[in-house]
Structures are given as C-alpha cells and as structure tokens.
XYZ file of C-alpha atoms in Angstrom:
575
model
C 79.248 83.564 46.879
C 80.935 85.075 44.117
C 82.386 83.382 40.833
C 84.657 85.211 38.684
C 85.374 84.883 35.246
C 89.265 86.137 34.721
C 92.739 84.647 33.227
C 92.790 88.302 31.856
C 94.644 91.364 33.479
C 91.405 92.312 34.651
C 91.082 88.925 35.912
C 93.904 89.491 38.126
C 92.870 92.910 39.090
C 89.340 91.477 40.537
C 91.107 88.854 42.390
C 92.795 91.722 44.374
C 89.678 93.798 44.928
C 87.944 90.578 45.908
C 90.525 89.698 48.412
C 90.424 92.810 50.033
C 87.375 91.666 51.768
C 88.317 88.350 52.809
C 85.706 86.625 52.175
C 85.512 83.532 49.685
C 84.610 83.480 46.131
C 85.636 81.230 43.180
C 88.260 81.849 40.426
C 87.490 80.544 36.878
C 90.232 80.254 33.884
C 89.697 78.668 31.051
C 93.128 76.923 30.748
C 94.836 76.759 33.890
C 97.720 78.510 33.174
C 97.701 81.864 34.777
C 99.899 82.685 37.649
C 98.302 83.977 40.208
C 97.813 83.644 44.104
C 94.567 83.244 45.868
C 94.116 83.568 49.571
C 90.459 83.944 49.862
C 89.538 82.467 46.354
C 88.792 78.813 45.553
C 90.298 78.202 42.016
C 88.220 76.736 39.217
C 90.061 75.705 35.517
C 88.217 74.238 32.378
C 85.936 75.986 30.631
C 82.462 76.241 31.465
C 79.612 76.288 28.803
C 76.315 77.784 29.935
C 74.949 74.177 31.189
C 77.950 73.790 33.050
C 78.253 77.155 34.426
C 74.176 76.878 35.392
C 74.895 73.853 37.231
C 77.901 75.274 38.960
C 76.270 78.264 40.331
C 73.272 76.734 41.381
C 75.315 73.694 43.279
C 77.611 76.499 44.785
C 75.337 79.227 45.673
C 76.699 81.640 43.317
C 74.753 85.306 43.626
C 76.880 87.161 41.396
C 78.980 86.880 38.494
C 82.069 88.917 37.562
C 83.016 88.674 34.097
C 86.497 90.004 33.437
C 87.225 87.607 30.846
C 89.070 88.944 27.197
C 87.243 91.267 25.626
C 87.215 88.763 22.359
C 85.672 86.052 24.517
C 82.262 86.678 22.907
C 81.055 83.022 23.699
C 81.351 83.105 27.135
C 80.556 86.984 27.414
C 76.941 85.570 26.253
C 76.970 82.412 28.513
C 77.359 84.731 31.633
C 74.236 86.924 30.448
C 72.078 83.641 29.797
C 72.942 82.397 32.990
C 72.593 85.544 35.247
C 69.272 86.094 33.193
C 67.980 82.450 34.071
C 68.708 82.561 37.360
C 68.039 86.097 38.558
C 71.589 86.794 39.720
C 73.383 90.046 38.491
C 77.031 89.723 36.426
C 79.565 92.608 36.654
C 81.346 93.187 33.515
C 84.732 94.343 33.782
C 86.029 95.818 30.460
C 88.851 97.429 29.552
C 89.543 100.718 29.152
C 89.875 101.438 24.984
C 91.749 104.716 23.286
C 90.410 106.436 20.795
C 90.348 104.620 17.702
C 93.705 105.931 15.624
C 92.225 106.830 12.395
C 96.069 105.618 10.839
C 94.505 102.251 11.572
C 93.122 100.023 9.092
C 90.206 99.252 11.379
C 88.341 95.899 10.030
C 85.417 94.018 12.012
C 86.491 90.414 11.002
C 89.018 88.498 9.302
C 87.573 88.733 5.987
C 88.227 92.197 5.444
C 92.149 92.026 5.943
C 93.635 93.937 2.698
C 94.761 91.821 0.058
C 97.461 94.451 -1.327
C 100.007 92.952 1.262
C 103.156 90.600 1.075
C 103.469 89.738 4.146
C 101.323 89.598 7.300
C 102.394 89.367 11.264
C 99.171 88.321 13.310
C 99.400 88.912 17.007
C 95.831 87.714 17.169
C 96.317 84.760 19.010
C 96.148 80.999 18.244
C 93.131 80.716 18.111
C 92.692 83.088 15.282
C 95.794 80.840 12.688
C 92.738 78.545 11.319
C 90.408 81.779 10.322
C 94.171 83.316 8.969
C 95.396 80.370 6.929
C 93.147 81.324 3.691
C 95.614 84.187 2.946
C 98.754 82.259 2.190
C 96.287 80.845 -1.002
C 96.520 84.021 -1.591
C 100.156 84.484 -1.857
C 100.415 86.431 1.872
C 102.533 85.333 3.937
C 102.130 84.770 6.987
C 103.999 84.855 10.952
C 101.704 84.305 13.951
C 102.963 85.856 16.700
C 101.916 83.556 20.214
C 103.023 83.028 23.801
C 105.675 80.947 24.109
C 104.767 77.572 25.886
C 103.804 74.142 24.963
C 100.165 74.250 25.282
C 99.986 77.338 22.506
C 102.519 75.699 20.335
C 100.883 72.624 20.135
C 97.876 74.122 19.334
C 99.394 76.491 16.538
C 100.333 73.962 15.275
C 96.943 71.787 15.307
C 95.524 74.878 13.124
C 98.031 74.609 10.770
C 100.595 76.562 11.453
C 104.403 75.308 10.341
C 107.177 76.034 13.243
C 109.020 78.421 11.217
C 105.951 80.809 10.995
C 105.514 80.945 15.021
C 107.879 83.283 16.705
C 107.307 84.465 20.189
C 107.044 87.267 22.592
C 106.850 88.252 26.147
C 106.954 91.851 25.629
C 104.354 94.229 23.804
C 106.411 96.421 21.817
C 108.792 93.240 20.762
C 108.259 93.093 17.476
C 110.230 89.472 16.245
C 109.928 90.164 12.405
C 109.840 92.938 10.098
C 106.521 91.945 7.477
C 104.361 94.712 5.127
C 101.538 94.487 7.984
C 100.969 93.908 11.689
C 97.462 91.819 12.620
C 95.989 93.194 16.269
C 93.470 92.724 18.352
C 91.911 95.811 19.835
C 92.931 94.613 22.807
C 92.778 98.096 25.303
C 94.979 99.492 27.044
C 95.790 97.004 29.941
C 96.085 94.576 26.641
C 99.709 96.681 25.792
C 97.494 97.886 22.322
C 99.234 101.357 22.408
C 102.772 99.436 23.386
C 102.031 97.302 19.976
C 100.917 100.612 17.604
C 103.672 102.633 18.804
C 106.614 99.700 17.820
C 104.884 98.908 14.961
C 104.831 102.674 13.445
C 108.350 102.765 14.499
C 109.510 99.517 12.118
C 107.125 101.458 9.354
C 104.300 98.601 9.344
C 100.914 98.964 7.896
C 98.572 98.728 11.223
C 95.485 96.401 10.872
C 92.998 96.463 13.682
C 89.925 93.752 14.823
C 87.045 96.135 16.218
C 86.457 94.275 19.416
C 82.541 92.827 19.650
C 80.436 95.151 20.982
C 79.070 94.162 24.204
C 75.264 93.033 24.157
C 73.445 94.386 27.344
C 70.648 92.044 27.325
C 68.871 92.271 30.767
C 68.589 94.610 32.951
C 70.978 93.159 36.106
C 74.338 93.612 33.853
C 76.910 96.406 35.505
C 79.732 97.769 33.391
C 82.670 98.525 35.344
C 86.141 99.367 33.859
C 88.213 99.402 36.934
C 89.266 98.287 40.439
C 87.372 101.032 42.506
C 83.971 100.639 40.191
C 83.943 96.872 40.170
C 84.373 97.024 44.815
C 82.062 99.798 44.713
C 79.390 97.801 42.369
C 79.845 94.756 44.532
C 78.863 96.809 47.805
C 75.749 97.593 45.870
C 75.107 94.260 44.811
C 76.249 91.670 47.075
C 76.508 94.172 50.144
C 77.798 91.802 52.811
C 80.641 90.280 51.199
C 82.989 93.531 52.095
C 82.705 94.417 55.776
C 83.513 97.745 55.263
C 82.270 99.981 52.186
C 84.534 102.389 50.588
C 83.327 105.630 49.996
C 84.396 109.119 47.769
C 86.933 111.686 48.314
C 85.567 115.448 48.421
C 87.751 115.769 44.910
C 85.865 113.134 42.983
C 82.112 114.548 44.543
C 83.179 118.434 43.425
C 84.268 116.976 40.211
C 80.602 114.841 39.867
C 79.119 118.244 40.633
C 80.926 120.440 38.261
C 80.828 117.866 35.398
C 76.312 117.729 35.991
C 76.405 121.151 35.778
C 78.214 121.789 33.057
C 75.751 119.302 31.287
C 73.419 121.627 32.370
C 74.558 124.591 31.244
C 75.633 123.724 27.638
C 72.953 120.863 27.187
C 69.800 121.401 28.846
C 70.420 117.640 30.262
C 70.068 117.028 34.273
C 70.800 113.635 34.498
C 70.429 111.705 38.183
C 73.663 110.033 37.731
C 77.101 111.497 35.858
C 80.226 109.756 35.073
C 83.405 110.787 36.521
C 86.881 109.385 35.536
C 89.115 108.922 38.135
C 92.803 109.461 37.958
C 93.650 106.089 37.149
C 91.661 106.348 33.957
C 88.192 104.136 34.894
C 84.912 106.119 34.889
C 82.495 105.496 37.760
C 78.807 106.977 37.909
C 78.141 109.768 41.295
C 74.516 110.514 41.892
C 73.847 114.128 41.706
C 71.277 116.765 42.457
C 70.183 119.717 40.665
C 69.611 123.441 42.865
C 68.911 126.847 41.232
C 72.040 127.804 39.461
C 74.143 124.793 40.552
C 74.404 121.187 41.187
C 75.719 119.397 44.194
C 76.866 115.918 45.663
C 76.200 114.417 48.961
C 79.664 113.462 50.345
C 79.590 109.500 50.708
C 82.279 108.565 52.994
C 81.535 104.964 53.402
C 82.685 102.939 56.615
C 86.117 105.007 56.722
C 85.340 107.601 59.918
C 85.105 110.592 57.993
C 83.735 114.272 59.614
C 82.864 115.228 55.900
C 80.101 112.571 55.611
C 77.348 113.975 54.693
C 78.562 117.016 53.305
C 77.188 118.698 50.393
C 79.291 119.918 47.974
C 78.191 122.120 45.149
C 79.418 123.229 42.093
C 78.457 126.174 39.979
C 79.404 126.909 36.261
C 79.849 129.471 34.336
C 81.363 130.430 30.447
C 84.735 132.353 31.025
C 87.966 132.642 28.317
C 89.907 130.404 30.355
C 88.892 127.414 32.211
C 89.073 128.275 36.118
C 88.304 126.974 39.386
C 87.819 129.224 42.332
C 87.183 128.241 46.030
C 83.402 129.861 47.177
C 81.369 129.632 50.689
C 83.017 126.695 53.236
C 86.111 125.819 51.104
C 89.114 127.013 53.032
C 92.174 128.829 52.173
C 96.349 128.084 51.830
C 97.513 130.226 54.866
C 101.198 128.524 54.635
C 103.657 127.329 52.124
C 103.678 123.578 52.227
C 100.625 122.631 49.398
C 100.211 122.318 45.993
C 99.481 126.046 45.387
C 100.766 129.001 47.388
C 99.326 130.816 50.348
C 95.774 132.810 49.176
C 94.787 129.322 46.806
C 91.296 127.652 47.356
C 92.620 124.873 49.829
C 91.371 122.652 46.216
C 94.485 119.725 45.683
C 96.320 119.096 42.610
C 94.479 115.644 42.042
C 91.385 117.594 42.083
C 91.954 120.267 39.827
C 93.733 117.531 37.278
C 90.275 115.671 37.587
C 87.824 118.504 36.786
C 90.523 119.884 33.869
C 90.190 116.178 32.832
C 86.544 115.636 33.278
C 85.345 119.135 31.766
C 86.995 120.202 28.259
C 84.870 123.532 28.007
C 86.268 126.293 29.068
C 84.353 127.459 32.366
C 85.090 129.341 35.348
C 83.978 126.379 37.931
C 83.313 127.407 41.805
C 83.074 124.799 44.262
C 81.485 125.435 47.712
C 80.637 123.532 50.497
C 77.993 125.330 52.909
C 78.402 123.640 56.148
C 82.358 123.611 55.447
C 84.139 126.516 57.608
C 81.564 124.680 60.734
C 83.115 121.002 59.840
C 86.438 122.088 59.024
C 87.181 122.803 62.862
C 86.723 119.356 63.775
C 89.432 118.629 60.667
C 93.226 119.169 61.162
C 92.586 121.872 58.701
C 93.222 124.743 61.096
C 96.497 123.026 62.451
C 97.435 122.871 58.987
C 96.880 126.838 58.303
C 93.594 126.124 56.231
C 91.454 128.705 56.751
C 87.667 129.550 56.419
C 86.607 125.877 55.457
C 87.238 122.409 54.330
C 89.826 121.312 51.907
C 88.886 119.696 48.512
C 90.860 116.710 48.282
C 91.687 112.883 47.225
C 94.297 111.557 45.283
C 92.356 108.188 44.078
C 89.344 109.560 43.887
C 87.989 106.656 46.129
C 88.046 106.449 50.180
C 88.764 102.738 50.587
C 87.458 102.436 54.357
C 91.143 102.016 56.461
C 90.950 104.986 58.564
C 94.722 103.910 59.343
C 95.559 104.723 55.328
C 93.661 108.174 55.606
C 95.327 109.000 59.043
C 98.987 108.553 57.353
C 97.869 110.537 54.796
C 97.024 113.391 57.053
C 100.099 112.431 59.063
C 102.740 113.087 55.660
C 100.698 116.595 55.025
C 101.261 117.923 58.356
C 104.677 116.907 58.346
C 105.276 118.320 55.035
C 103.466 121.970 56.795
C 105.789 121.478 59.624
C 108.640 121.475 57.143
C 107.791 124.485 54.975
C 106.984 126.641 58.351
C 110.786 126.693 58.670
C 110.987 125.140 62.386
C 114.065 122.754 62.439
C 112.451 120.911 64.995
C 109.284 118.827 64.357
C 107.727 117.423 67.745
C 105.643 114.431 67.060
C 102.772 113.164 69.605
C 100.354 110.611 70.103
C 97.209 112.941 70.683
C 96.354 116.512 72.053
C 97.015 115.281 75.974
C 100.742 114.946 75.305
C 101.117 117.758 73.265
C 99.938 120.003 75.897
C 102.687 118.451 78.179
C 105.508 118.786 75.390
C 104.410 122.072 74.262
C 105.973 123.830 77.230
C 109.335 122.854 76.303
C 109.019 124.253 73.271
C 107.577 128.013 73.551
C 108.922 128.853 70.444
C 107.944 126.156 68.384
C 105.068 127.302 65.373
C 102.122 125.794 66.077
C 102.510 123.711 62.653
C 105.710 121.791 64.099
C 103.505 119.935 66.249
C 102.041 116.556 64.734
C 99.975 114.054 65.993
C 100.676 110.661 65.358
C 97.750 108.690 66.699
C 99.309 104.983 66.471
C 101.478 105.415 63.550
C 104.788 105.892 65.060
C 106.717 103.817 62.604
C 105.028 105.449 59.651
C 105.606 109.316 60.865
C 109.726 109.043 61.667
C 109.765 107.094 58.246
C 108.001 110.665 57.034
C 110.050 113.051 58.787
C 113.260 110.834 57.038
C 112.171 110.951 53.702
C 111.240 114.917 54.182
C 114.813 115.533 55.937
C 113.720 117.147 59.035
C 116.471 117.739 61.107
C 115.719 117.489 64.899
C 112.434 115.358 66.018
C 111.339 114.966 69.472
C 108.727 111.876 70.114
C 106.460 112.218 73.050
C 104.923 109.358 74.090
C 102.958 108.210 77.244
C 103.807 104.988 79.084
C 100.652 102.988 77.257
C 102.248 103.485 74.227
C 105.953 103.342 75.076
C 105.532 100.053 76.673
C 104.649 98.720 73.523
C 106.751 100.811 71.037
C 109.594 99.907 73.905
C 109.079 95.884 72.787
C 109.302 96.828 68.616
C 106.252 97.729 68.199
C 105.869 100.799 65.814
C 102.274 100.568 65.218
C 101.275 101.021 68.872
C 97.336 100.125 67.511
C 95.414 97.820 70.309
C 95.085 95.620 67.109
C 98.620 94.981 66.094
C 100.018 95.584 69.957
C 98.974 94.949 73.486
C 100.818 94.965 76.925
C 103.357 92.210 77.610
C 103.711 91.528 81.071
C 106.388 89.348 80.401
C 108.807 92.165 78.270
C 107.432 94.744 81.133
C 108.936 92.640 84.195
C 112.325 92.398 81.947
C 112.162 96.746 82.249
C 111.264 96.659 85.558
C 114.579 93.984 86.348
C 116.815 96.154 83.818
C 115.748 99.386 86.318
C 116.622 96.905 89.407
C 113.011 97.288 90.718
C 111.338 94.325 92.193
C 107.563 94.714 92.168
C 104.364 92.341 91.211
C 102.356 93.563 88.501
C 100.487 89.793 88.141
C 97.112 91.242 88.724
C 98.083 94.460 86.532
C 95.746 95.920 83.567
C 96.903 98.376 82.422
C 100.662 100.255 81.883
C 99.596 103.384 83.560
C 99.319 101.424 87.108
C 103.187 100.982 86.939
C 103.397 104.760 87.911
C 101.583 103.997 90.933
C 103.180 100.870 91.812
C 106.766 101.671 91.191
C 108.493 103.498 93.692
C 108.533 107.480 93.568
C 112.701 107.286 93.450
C 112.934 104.585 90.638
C 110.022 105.975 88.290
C 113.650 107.992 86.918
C 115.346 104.541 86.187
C 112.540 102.860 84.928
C 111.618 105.716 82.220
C 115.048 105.535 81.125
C 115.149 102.325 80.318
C 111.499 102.255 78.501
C 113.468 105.592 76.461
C 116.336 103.363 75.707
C 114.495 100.390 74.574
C 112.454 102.716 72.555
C 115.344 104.716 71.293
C 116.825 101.458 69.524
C 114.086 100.746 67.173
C 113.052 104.373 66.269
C 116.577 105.696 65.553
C 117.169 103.445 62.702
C 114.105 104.459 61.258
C 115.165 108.135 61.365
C 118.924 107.446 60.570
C 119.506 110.902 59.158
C 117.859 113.164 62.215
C 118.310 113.291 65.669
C 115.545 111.843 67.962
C 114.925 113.154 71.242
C 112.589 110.519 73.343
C 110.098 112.383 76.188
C 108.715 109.866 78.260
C 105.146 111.235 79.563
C 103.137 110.336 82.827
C 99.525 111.128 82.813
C 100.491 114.561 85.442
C 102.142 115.891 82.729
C 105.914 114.853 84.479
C 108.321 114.213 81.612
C 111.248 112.061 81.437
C 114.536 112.244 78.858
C 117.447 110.612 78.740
C-alpha cells in the first residue's frame, strides 16, 4: 500500500499518476480542504506527526511513502525520512520544479533578514508566516498579508494577530490587491504561480523579496527525488513494482537524447557516468541508464509493457565540436521520402520533439549523430515504409515517456499516416481494419498512392475524427462483417474489450433484411455468411452499411464516406 503526502499541486498530480493503476493507496492532507476526487484512493485529513504517521503505516501496511507535500513543509518533510528510515520503507519526494534564482530578487533565508528600508510590506507567505511577520510593524512597516480567502485561514490570521483590514485576498497569482514598497514570497516553484507573482509584481514597480526554500536533507539512502508525473510512475515501478500492472517505458527521442547528453559529458568532461539526467518536454528531469562504446555512448530502448518492435533497441549517439549545433541521422535511422513531417523529404526521419529535447538538453554547440544499428532490419516490421521512411527507424516521442496503452500509441500512428495520406495529394483516403481488407479494397482503387491507405486496427471512431480535423475530402471505410456488426450497433471502438457480438441487435439486421434464420447456437459474425441465403447476403450487407453509415457520418460531417462491406472471399458490398 501506498500513502501519499499531498494538499499541494503536486499532491494532486500524484493522485492522478496513482490512479492510473487502479489500485488503492491512501491520501493524506493536513487540513481537509482540498478539492479533489479519488477513485482508487482512501482519503486521510489531520496531520500526522512521526508517532502518528509510524503507527499508521505499520497498522495499514504502508511500503512506500510519497511526499508531495509544500516545499516549506520542513516538519513533515523530516517526519517522512524518520519514518521511512525506521521502518525500512522507501519515500518518493516529489518537488517542484524551481527557475533560476532572478538575481533582481532580494533573496533572504528567513524572516529576519527582510530589509528594514521599507514602508510598507505585502506578504504572500501564508498564515502561518503573520506571527514570525508581526515584529516589523514595531518597526514602523506596515504590513498586508495576502491569504486564501475562507474561514478556516481567516480565523487563523487572525489568531496570529492579524487585524481584518490588513488581510486581503486572492485566487489568482498575478492579482496583486494592494500597491505597498515590497512584495513578501515564498519561493514557491513554478507549479506554485512564483513567476506569475514576480512578473505582476515588477509590473506595479515593487521591491521583490524572496524566502530561499529549505534545502532538502537526503538522510538515508531509500529517498527518490522526482519532480514530475512520468518520474514519480516510473520510480514507483521500481519500487513498489506490482502496484501498476503495466510499466511505462521510453520513447526512442528521450533514449537518443540520454545518449547524446552522456556523451557530450564525455567529450567536454572526461565524466562517464552510469546514469544521466534528461529533461523531458514538460520540464521534469528523469535519470536513463547509459553505456559507454569507443567513440560514442548508447541506450538500450526500454519500451515497457506497451508492445513495442523497438524494444530492445540500441540507440547510440556520437558527438562531436562543430560551429553550429547539429544533428544528423547515421546507420539504421531512416529518411523523409514524402512531405507530410516535421522536416522535408531528405531529413533524418528525427521528430521535432526530439530535436527540441537534445537542443534543450545539450547547450554546447556539437554536431550530434544518432544511429541505431539494428534499425533499417526493425523498421520493416514498423509502418515506417508505408509512411515513406526509408533506410531505418524513426526517432520519435512527443512526452518523452511510453505510458503502456498500445491503443494511445496506435492513434498516434493512426493521425501520422493520415496526415502522409494528406500531403501525398490523393483526395481519397481509404481507411481499413488490417492488411486482409486492404488487399480486397485495393483493387478498386488502382490509382490510389500507396500512402492513402491506412489501417485502423479498432479505432474507427478515432481515425474519421482524424481525417475531419485534417479535411480530407473523400474516405472510403472497409470493414469486414466482425467488425461491422459491432460498429453497425454504435460501436466505434470495435476492440473485443469495449465491443462484442449482440445476438440480439444481429437478429434485428437480419428482420430489417426480411431474412428469417436461427443463429442461437452462433459464435461468431462470420458464420452469418454461411447461414444466410446466397440471394439475401445483398440485403443484409446493406442494411449492416446503413446502420453503420448513421453513426460514422456524423463523425466525418465535412467528407463524404463511402462504406465497403467485406466477406472473408474478398466479395465487397456498397450501398
């Protein structure tokens, strides 16, 4: 079981990861008050000392701790750390992520050193901070506390001394109630809205004075920094390794940009570290284990439990000074053939997201080459030849992290072949569940690129809302009975988990068609092409296309949809 430690942003944001696995874990808040929703999580509200919490997670089986309280909770920081030392359980801290200190701030590390050469003071610091403030209106500063507006924080304002005309409230970051000398923060990072509160207090020309935040004491060896949603799931899969079913895994972007960054360490340090950190496009860093060859350094792709032909795949890096920094393509990574990607035809098939992440993660300027040298054998089991990649893999990943839903890669793969099919020129884009049925459709259709076919899989819904959004004109959906049967009763997501065969909505076809057969003892859709007589099979395929045809046209409301109905001989039925 897992207990975390939130009522913070990041509190919130480790709810969410947690929930993704479904499994249960407790929720801990000091006050009560935050709104959020657990499905999964057992809510806990009071605050817990280190006897209390040492009770509680021995009573409740606790084997890991995720702190992702405030970054000025120094008290509890240092419970969690006693109590994962004493009993042998590791804690995750979740920080923040913090900008570079702004060297226009008056940074101080406590209370004591606030200037003196002010008038007047607005502290955003919190309630809890008005007793350790009230000193300075002795010495002729005065002084407006800034606080949440609700009961529970007024009352305690207050409590501390604080008169009602020197609260005044916020709900915004940048708001900015009264115009004083000075503005109090916290350095709060940047999910805390600190930049939000520099940038509108420069703007009302306030004096900025900043509290350092505690530095965080590390000490025993089973506390993990994390400073973001993919580092804190991918720490718990290392730590607590059933709790997720599946294990997420990285994208061939963020293990070329691990690569490049070790050996670039390499080449300008002398350092060969076993792990290096990589930040990810959402800002948080995350560690990639790398290893070291003659002249270059390389990462073992780690796909996780998302099906993945690239697992295993080592991807190297080499470095070198140049001018400029660069990034060229080398052995296994393919090449643009077609308009349609980031970067014209004759590019390194290498993705925006990854070039922004190796620019971000490497300010020297080096002339980088990535290669992959089992890449041109894998990338024929890819869609990568389909797509008119060339030669070898593609270098890609917009996250940086492969969360393990094989149906959120495949859409991803669907909206890139759609957007090829679009850029080859073809006004028609013909859409199918797998290679069977294209082979069927494809004679209709001699003159059709080979990029304006696209497989769907299962993801019916998901591709038309695609080809909508990318304004293809004409797109014709082939579709074998299996599937129709089920897209036929609303289903657009024909996958045996969200859909199966209705017996019940297929007799209602077979009455529309006027054919009167027993399917009781039926298994599967298929059998209705045995079982339904030669001269109706016409009647009953229109009706499956017209059932069809009225939940997949709204979806596509500005294209015209042409429906082929598919038997397993290849015979094809339209309306």
């Amino acid at each position: 079981m897992i207990l975390v430690f939130g009522g913070t942003t990041e509190g919130r944001q480790a709810a969410e990861v947690l929930e993704e696995a479904g499994s249960a874990y407790y929720y801990s808040t000091k006050t009560g008050e935050q709104d959020i929703t657990l499905h999964h999580g057992q809510r806990i509200d009071g605050a817990l000392d280190a006897g209390a919490m040492l009770a509680f997670c021995k009573a409740h089986s606790i084997r890991l701790i995720v702190d992702a309280a405030h970054p000025f909770a120094s008290q509890l920081h240092q419970a969690i750390a006693h109590v994962s030392e004493a009993l042998g359980i590791p804690a995750v801290r979740y920080e923040r992520i913090f900008p570079p200190r702004d060297k226009e701030i008056t940074w101080i590390d406590d209370y004591s050193q606030i200037p003196r050469d002010i008038h007047s003071l607005l502290a955003t610091t919190g309630v809890q901070s008005i007793a350790k403030l009230k000193p300075l209106e002795s010495e002729g500063i005065s002084i407006y506390y800034r606080i949440l507006n609700r009961e529970s924080s007024i009352a305690l304002a207050q409590k501390q001394g604080a008169a009602l005309e020197q609260l005044c409230y916020y709900n915004d970051p940048k708001d900015i109630p009264i115009k004083t000398d000075a503005i109090l923060l916290k350095e709060s990072g940047i999910s805390g809205g600190f930049l939000e509160k520099v940038e509108a207090a420069k703007a009302h020309g306030m004096r900025i004075i900043a509290l350092k935040r505690p530095q965080l004491s590390i000490i025993h060896c089973q506390l993990f920094i994390v400073n973001g949603p993919y580092g804190l799931r991918r720490a718990i899969e290392k730590l607590l390794t059933e709790f997720y079913p599946l294990h997420s895994g990285l994208t061939t972007g963020t293990c070329a940009t691990a690569a490049a960054v070790a050996e670039t360490l390499r080449m300008t340090k002398g350092e060969m570290p076993h792990e290096v950190p990589v930040v990810l496009p959402n800002g948080e860093t995350i560690s990639v284990s790398v290893t070291y060859g003659k002249g270059y350094a390389s990462v073992f792709k780690e796909a996780g439990d998302d099906p993945d032909v690239t697992n295993g795949l080592e991807i190297r890096a080499t470095v070198e000074p140049a001018a400029t920094f660069e990034i060229l393509g080398g052995e296994g990574v393919g090449t643009f053939t077609l308009p349609g990607f980031d970067y014209p035809p004759g590019s390194p098939a290498i993705n925006k997201a990854p070039r922004e992440m190796l620019r971000n993660n490497i300010k020297e300027n080096v002339r980088i080459t990535i290669s992959v040298p089992q890449g041109a054998e894998i990338a024929r089991r890819t869609f990568n030849p389909r797509l008119g990649i060339e030669g070898g893999i593609s270098i890609i990943g917009v996250s940086g992290i492969v969360k393990p839903f094989s149906e959120e890669a495949f859409i991803k793969s669907i909206r890139k072949c759609m957007t090829v099919a679009k850029a080859s020129g073809s006004k028609r884009v013909v859409i199918n569940s797998g290679g069977k049925s294209e082979r069927f459709v494809k004679a209709l259709y001699p003159d059709l690129p080979q990029q304006a076919f696209v497989e769907y899989g299962n993801y019916i819904g998901e591709t038309l809302k695609i080809a909508n959004e990318l304004e293809i004109e004409h797109v014709t959906l082939g579709v074998m009975l299996g599937k129709a049967v089920k897209l036929a009763a609303g289903h657009l997501d024909t996958h045996s988990r969200k859909a199966v065969m209705d017996k019940t909505f297929i007799e209602q076809l077979l009455h529309e068609s006027g054919i009167s057969i027993d399917i009781s003892d039926m298994t599967l859709a298929r059998e209705l092409l045995e079982r339904i007589p030669e001269n109706q099979l016409a009647a009953f395929a229109h009706t499956v296309i017209r059932h069809c045809a009225a939940y997949c046209n709204p979806v596509l409301p500005n294209g015209n949809l042409t429906i082929l109905l598919i038997d397993d001989n290849g015979k094809i039925y339209e309306v």
